[in-house]
mmCIF file of C-alpha atoms in Angstrom:
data_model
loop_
_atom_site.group_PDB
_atom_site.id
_atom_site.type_symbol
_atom_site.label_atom_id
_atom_site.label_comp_id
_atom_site.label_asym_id
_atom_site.label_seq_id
_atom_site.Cartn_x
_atom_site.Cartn_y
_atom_site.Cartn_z
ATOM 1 C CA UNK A 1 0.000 0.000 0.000
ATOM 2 C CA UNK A 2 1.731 3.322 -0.919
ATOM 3 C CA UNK A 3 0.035 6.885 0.130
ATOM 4 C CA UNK A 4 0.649 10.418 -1.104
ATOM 5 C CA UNK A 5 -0.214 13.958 0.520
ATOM 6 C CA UNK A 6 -0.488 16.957 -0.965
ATOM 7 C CA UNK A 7 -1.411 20.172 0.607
ATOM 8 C CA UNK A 8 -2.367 23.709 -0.656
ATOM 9 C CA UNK A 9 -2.346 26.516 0.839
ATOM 10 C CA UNK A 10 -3.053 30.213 -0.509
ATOM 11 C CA UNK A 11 -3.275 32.954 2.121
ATOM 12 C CA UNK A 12 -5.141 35.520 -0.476
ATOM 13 C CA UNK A 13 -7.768 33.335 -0.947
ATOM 14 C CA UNK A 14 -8.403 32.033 2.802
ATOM 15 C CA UNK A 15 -7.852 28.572 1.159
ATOM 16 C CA UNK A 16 -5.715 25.748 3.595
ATOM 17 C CA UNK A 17 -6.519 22.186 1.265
ATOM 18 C CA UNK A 18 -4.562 18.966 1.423
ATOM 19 C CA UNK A 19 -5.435 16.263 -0.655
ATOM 20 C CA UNK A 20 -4.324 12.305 0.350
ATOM 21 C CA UNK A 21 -4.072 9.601 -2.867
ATOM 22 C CA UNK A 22 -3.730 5.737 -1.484
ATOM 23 C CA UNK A 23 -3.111 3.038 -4.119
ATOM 24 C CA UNK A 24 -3.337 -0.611 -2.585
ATOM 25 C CA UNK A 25 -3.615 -3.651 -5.302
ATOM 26 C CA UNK A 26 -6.437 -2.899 -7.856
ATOM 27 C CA UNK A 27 -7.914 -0.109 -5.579
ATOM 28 C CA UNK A 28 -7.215 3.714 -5.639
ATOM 29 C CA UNK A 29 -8.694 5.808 -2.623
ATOM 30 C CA UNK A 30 -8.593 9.497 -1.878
ATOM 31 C CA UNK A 31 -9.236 12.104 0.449
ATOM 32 C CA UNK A 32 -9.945 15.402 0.262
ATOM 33 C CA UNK A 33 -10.581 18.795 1.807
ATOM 34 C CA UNK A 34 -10.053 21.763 4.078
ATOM 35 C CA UNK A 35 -7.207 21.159 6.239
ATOM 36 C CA UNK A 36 -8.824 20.509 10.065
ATOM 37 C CA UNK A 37 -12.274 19.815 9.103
ATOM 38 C CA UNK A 38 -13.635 16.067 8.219
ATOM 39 C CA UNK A 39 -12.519 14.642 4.363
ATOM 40 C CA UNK A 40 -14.555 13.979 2.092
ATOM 41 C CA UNK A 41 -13.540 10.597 0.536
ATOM 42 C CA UNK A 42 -14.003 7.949 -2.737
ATOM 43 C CA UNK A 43 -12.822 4.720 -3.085
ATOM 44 C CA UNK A 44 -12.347 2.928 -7.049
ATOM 45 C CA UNK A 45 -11.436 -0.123 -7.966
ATOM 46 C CA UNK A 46 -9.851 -0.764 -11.040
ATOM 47 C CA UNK A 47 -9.336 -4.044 -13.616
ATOM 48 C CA UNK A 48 -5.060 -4.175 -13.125
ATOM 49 C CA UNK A 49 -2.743 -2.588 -10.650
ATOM 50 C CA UNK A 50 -1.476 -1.086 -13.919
ATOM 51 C CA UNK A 51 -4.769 0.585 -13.953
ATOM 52 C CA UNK A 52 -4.599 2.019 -10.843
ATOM 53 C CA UNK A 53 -0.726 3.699 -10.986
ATOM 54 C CA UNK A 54 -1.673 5.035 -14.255
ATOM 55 C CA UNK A 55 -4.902 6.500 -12.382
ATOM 56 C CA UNK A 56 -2.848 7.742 -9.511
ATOM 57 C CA UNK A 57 -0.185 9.215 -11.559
ATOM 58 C CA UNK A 58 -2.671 10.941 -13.709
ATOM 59 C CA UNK A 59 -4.565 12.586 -10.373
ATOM 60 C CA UNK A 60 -0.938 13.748 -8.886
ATOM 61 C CA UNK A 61 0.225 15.251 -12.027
ATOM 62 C CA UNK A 62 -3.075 17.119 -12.192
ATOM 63 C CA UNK A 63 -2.459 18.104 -8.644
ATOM 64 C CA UNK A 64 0.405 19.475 -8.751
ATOM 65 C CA UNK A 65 -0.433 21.529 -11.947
ATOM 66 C CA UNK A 66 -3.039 23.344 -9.502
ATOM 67 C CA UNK A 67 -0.278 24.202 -7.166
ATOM 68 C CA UNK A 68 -0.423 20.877 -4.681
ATOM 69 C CA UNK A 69 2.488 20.175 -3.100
ATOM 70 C CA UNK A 70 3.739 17.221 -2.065
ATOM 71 C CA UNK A 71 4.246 16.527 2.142
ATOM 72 C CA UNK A 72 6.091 13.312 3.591
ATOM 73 C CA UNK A 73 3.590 11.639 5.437
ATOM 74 C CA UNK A 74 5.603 10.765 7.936
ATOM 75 C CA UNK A 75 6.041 14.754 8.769
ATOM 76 C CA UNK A 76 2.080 14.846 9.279
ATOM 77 C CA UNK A 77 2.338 12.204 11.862
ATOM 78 C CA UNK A 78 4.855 13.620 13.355
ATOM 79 C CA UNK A 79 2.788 17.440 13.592
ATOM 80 C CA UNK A 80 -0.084 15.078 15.326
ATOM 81 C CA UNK A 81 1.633 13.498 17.713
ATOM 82 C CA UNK A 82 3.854 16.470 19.123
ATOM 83 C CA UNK A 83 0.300 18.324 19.253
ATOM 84 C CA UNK A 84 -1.730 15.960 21.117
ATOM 85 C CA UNK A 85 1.915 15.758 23.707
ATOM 86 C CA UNK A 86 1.532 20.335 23.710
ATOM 87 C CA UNK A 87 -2.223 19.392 24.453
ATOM 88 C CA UNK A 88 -1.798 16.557 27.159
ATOM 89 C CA UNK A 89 0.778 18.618 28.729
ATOM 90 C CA UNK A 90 -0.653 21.804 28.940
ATOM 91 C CA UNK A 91 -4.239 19.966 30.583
#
């Protein structure tokens, strides 16, 4: 299973997006909205892994032409974790 995260983020415009892409086997799911309010989400299934990658590299490339850019995952986590700790802590 491999997932991608975008974010986008124009002050101007009030606008704070991220967008998430997960490919897993035949079966391409992403996520989508304002950053820190629920995601919308759709699941599709294709006919070949093949399929799918080409699906997910189409979406990211189209992404990314709006101005998406790409976050490690890992780094999201991360911001989580250390702000439930700075929430915890300061309770």
């Amino acid at each position: 299973m491999m997932t991608r995260y975008f974010t986008f983020f124009e002050a101007a415009k009030n606008s704070n997006k991220f967008w998430e892409i997960t490919l897993d086997g035949c079966t391409v799911t992403t996520k989508w909205g304002r950053v820190g309010v629920t995601s919308q989400e759709k699941t599709k299934t294709f006919s070949s892994a093949y399929a799918a990658e080409c699906e997910v590299d189409k979406k990211v490339r189209e992404k990314r032409a709006k101005g998406y850019t790409e976050k490690d995952i890992t780094d999201q986590v991360d911001t989580i974790i250390d702000d439930t700790q700075t929430t915890l802590t300061a309770s």
